[in-house]
XYZ file of C-alpha atoms in Angstrom:
376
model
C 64.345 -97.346 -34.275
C 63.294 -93.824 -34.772
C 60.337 -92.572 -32.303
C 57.375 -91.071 -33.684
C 55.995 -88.294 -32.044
C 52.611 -87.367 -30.915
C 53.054 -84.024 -32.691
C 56.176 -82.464 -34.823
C 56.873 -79.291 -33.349
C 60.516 -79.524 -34.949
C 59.411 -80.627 -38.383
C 57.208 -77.448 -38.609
C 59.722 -75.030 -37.175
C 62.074 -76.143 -40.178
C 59.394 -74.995 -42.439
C 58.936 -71.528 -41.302
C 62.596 -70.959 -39.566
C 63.762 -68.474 -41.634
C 60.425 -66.331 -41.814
C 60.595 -66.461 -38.155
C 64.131 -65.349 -37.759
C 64.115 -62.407 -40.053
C 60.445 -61.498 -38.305
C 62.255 -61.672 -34.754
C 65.067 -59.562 -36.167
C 62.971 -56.793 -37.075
C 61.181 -56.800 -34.216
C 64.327 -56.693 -32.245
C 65.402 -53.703 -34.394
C 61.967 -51.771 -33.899
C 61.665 -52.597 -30.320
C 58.378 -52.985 -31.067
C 57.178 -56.226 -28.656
C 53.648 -55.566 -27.608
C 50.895 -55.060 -30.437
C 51.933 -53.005 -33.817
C 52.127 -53.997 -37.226
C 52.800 -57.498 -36.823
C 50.018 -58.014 -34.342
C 47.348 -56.659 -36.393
C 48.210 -57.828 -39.489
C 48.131 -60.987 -38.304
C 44.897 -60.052 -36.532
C 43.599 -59.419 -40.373
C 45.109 -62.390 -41.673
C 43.247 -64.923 -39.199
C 39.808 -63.140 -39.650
C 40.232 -63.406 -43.161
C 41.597 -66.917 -43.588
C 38.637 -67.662 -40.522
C 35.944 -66.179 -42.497
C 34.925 -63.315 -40.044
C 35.413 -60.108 -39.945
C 37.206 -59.507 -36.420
C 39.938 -60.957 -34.535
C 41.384 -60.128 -31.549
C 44.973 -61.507 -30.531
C 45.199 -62.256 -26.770
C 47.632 -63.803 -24.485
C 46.395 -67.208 -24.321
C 43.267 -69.410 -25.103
C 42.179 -69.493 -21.945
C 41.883 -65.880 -21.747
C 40.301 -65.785 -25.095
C 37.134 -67.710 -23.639
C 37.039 -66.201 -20.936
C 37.142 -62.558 -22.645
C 34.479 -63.771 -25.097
C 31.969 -65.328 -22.622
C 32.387 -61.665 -20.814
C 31.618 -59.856 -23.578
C 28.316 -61.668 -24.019
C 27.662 -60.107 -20.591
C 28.268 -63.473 -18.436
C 29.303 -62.750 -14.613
C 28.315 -63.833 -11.304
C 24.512 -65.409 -11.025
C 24.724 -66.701 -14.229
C 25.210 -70.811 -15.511
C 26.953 -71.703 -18.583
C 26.589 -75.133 -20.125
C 29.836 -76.930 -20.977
C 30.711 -80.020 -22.457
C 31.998 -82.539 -19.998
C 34.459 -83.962 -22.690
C 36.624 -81.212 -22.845
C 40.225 -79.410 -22.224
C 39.631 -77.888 -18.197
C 40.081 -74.758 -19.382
C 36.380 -74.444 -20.730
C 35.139 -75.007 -17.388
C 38.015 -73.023 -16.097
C 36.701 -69.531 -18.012
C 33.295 -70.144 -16.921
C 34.264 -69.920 -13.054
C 36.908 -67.035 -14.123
C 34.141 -65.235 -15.276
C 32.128 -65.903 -12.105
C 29.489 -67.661 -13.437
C 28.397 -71.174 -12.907
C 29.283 -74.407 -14.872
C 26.775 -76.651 -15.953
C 28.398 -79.906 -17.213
C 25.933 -81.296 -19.941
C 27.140 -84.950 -22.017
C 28.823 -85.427 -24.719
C 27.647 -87.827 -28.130
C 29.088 -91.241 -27.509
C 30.458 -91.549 -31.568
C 32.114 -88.130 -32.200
C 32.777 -86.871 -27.928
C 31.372 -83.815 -29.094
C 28.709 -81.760 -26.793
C 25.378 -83.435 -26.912
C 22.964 -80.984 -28.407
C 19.628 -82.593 -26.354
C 21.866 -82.709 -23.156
C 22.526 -79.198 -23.478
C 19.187 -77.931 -23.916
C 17.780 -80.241 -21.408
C 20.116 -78.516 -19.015
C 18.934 -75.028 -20.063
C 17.447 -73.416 -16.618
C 16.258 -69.150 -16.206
C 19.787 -68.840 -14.813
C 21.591 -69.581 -18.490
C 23.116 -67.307 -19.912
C 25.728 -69.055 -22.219
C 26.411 -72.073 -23.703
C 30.003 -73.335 -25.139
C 29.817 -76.030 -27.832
C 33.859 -77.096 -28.146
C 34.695 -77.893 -31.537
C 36.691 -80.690 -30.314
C 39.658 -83.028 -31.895
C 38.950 -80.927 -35.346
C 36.087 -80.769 -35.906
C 33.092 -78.380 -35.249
C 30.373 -79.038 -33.119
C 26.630 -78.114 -34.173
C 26.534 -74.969 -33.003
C 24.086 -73.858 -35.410
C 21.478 -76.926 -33.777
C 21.742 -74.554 -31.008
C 21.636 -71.676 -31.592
C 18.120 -72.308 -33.907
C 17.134 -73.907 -31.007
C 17.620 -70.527 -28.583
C 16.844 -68.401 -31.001
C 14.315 -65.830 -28.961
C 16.099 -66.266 -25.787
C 18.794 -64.759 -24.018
C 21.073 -67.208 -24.006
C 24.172 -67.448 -26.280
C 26.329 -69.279 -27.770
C 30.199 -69.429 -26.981
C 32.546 -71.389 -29.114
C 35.319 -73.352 -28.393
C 37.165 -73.329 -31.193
C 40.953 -74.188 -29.721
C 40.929 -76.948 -31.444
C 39.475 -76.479 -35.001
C 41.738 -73.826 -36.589
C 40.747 -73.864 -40.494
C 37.381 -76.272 -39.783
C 34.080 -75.846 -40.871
C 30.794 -77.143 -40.465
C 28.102 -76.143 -43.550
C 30.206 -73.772 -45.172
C 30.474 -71.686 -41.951
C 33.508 -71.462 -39.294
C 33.544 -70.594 -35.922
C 32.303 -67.484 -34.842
C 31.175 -66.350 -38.537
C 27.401 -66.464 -37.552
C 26.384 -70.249 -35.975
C 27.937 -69.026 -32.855
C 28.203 -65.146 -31.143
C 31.786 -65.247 -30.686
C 34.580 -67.715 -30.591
C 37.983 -67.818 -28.140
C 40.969 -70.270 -29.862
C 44.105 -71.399 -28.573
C 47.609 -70.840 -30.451
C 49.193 -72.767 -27.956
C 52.006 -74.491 -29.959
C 50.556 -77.729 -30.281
C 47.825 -76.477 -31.798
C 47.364 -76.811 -35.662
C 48.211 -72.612 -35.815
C 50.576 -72.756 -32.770
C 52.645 -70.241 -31.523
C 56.131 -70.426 -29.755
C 54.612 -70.179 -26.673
C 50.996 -69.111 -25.017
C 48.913 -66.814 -27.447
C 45.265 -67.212 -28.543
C 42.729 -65.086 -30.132
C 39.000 -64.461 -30.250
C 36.748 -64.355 -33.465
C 33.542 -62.647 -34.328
C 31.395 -61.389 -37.138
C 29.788 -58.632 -34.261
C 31.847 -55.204 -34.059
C 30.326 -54.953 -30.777
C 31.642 -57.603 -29.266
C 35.141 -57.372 -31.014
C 35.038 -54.051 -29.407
C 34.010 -55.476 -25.826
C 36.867 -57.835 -26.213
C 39.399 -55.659 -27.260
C 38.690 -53.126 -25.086
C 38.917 -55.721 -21.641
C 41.796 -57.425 -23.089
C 43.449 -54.033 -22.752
C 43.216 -52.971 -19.250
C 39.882 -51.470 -20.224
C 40.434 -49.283 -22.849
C 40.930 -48.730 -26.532
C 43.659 -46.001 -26.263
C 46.391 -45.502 -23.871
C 45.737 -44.515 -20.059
C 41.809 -44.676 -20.944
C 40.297 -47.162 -18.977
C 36.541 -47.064 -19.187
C 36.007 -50.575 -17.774
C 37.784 -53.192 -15.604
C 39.900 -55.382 -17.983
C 42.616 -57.462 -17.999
C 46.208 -57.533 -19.658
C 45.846 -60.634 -21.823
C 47.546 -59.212 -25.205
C 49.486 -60.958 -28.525
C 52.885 -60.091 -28.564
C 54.772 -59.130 -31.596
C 57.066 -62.227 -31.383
C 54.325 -64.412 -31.535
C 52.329 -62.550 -34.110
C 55.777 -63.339 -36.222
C 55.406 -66.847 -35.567
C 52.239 -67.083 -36.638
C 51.831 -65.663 -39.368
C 54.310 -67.520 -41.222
C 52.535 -70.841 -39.896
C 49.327 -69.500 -40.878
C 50.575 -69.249 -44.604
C 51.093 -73.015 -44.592
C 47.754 -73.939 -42.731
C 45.437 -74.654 -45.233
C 48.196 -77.582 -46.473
C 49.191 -78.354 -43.469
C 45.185 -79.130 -42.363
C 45.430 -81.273 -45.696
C 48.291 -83.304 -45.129
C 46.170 -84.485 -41.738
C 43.034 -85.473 -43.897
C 45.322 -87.656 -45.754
C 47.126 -89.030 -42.842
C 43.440 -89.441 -40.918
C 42.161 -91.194 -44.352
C 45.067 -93.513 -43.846
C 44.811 -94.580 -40.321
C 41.034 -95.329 -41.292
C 42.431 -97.379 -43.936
C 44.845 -98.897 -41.902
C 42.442 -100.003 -39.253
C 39.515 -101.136 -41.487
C 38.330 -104.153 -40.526
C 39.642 -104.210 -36.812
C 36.762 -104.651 -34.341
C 38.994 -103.969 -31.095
C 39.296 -99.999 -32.692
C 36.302 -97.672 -33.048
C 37.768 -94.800 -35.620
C 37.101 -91.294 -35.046
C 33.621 -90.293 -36.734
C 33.408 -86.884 -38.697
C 29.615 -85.570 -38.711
C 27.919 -84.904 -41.782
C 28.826 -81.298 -43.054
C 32.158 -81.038 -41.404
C 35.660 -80.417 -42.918
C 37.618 -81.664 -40.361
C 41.262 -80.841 -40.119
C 42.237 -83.711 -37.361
C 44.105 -82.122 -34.401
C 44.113 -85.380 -32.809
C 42.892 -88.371 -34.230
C 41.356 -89.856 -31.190
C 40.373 -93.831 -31.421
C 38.279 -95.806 -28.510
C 39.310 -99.559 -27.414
C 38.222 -101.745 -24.421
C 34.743 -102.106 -23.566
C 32.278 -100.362 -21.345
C 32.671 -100.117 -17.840
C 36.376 -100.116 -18.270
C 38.501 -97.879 -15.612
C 41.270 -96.716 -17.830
C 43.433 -98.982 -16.524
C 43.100 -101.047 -19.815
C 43.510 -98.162 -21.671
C 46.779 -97.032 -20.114
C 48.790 -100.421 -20.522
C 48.005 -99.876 -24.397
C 49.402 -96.402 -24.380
C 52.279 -97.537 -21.887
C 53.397 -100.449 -25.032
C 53.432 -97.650 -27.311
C 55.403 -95.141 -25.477
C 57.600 -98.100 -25.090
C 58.199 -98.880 -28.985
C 59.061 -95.431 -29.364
C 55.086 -94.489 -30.409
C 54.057 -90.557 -28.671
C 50.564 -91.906 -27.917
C 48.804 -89.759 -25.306
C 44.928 -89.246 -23.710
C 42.705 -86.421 -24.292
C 41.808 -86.577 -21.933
C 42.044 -88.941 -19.253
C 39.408 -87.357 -16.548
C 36.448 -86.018 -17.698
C 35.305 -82.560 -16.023
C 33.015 -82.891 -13.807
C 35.054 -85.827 -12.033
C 39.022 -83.143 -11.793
C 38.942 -82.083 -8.230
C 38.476 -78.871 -8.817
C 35.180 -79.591 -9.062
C 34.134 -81.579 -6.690
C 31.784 -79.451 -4.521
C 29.115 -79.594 -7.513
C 28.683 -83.263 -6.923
C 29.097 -85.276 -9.695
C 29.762 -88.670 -8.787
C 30.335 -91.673 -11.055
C 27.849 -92.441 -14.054
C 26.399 -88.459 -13.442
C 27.119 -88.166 -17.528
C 28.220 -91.484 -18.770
C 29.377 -90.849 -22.300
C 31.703 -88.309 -21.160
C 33.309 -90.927 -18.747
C 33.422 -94.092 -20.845
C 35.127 -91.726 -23.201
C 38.163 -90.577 -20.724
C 38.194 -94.646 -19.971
C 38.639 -95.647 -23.312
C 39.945 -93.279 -26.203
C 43.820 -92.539 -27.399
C 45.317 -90.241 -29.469
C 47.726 -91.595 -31.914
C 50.292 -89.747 -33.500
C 48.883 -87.225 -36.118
C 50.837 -84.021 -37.492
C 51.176 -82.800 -40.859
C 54.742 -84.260 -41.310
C 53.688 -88.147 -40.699
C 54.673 -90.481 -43.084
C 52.684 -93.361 -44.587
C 55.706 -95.600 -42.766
C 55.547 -93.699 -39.584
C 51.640 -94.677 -39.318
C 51.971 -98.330 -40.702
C 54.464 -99.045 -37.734
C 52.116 -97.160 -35.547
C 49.081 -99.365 -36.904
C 51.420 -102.710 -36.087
C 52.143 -101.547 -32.838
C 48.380 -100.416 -31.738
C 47.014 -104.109 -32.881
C 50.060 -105.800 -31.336
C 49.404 -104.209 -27.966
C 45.978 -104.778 -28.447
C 46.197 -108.836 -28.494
């Protein structure tokens, strides 16, 4: 029997294979591998299809954050909030960026940042706070930002995981939040061919700050009027995704439909909690995350499940298995066991089944059998 994968990396390169090849040929003619025409056109093409007015192509998501929570002026002294249901790496920019984290929970139905948590944990030392559009969808940045409006601390968004979402009408970093740093990291919904990522932003300012860090300080060659990094898009990756990005907005469809199915397909079961999608959202399902066992479980429940279904042939995985504030990298800040409880019955409990924009209704009806079968 034919495996189904946790994502189709193959099934999209056939789509776009011979954009890409006859992109990487005139690159290879121009010898033309770092920024240039490719880079900022797709630059413009993101921003547009985003809804904002800048974006800045960097070498990785990771980078992105960490360039965007700079630009906000964040450095040593200062705490940024985080949700402790995330990808490390939104913890990880924080301490890259010398400030820091402040783990706050995460809402028990959709694992997204808790909104009260995060103001609770608000302090004089706060400079920054990163709601993580997570699994899709967005978070309510906008809750917080009303809610700090008049202070000096801003807000950061996550957005590596909600390429094409919204939330009101808005999308990340068009207004609810400062900024925004994304991933293209090729399992993303816009992924590249390797590491790439990109930050967004309605503020010339700050797409300046960015831009300028991002290349070893300066806008123009040999001027360097800052300390700043080399975290840049190349032109082979700019290639790749643009021709992706001209498939997005259907590819983000073809998940709704194949999330409306699995809802379908699991209607009714009581031993699987279904994703939630908040009021306002258009979600566009970069996992489609579901929660089983009961709580207090270890994970060791959890694992068996996933173990059948990698055994049927099934690419079920855990995002993620540990939350935060319990990785060993941060240990020295303390948190021991129940210190934000949502976030840890989550990394206990919830899978990711198989959900790209090439699934079939057969592919998730034998993933459906298998899930219930393994959960008996």
């Amino acid at each position: 029997m034919n495996s189904i994968p946790l994502i189709d990396l193959k099934a999209a390169h056939a789509e776009v294979a011979d954009e890409v090849r006859d992109g990487f040929e005139r690159i290879l003619a121009n010898t033309a591998f770092i920024g240039g025409q490719e880079v900022s056109s797709f630059e413009r093409e993101y921003a547009a299809f985003s809804g904002v007015r800048h974006c800045v192509g960097v070498a990785n998501g990771t980078d992105a954050l960490e360039l965007a929570l700079r630009a906000v002026g964040v450095g040593p002294g200062d705490e940024v909030i985080v949700p402790a249901n995330t990808f490390f790496a939104t913890a990880e920019a924080v301490a890259r960026a010398g400030a820091t984290t402040v783990f706050a929970d995460c809402d028990p139905r959709t694992y997204l940042l808790d909104g009260p948590a995060a103001l609770a944990a608000v302090s004089n030392r706060t400079k920054a706070v990163i709601p993580v559009h997570l699994y899709g969808q967005m978070a309510p940045a906008e809750e917080l930002t009303a809610a700090l409006t008049g202070s000096k601390v801003r807000v950061v968004e996550d957005a590596a995981q909600s390429q094409g979402a919204s939330r009101n009408g808005r999308t990340a970093g068009s207004g609810a939040g400062a900024v925004a740093g994304t991933s293209f990291y090729p399992g993303k919904n816009l992924g590249a061919y390797g590491d790439a990522g990109g930050v967004v932003t309605d503020d010339p300012e700050l797409e300046d700050a960015v831009r300028t860090m991002a290349n070893h300080g300066g806008r123009s060659k040999y001027a360097h009027d800052v300390m700043g990094f080399n975290s840049r898009l190349d032109a082979l990756q700019a290639v790749v995704l643009r021709a992706k990005l001209a498939r997005l907005a259907g590819w983000n469809e073809a998940r709704r439909a194949a999330a409306a199915r699995y809802d379908e397909l699991f209607a009714g079961n009581d031993a699987i909690v279904c994703p939630a999608t908040l009021d306002g959202n258009v979600h566009v399902w970069h996992q489609y995350v579901v929660k089983i066992g009961e709580p207090g479980d270890d994970g060791v429940r959890r694992d068996e499940v996933v173990g059948k279904l990698n055994a049927e042939g099934i690419g079920a995985g855990v995002h993620y298995p540990h939350a935060v504030h319990r990785t060993a990298a941060f240990a020295a800040a303390g948190h021991g066991p129940g210190s934000f409880p949502a976030a840890e019955d989550a990394a206990a409990r919830i899978l990711s089944l198989p959900m790209h924009p090439h699934l079939t209704a057969a592919d998730q009806e034998r993933v459906a059998e298998a899930l219930t079968a393994a959960l008996r």
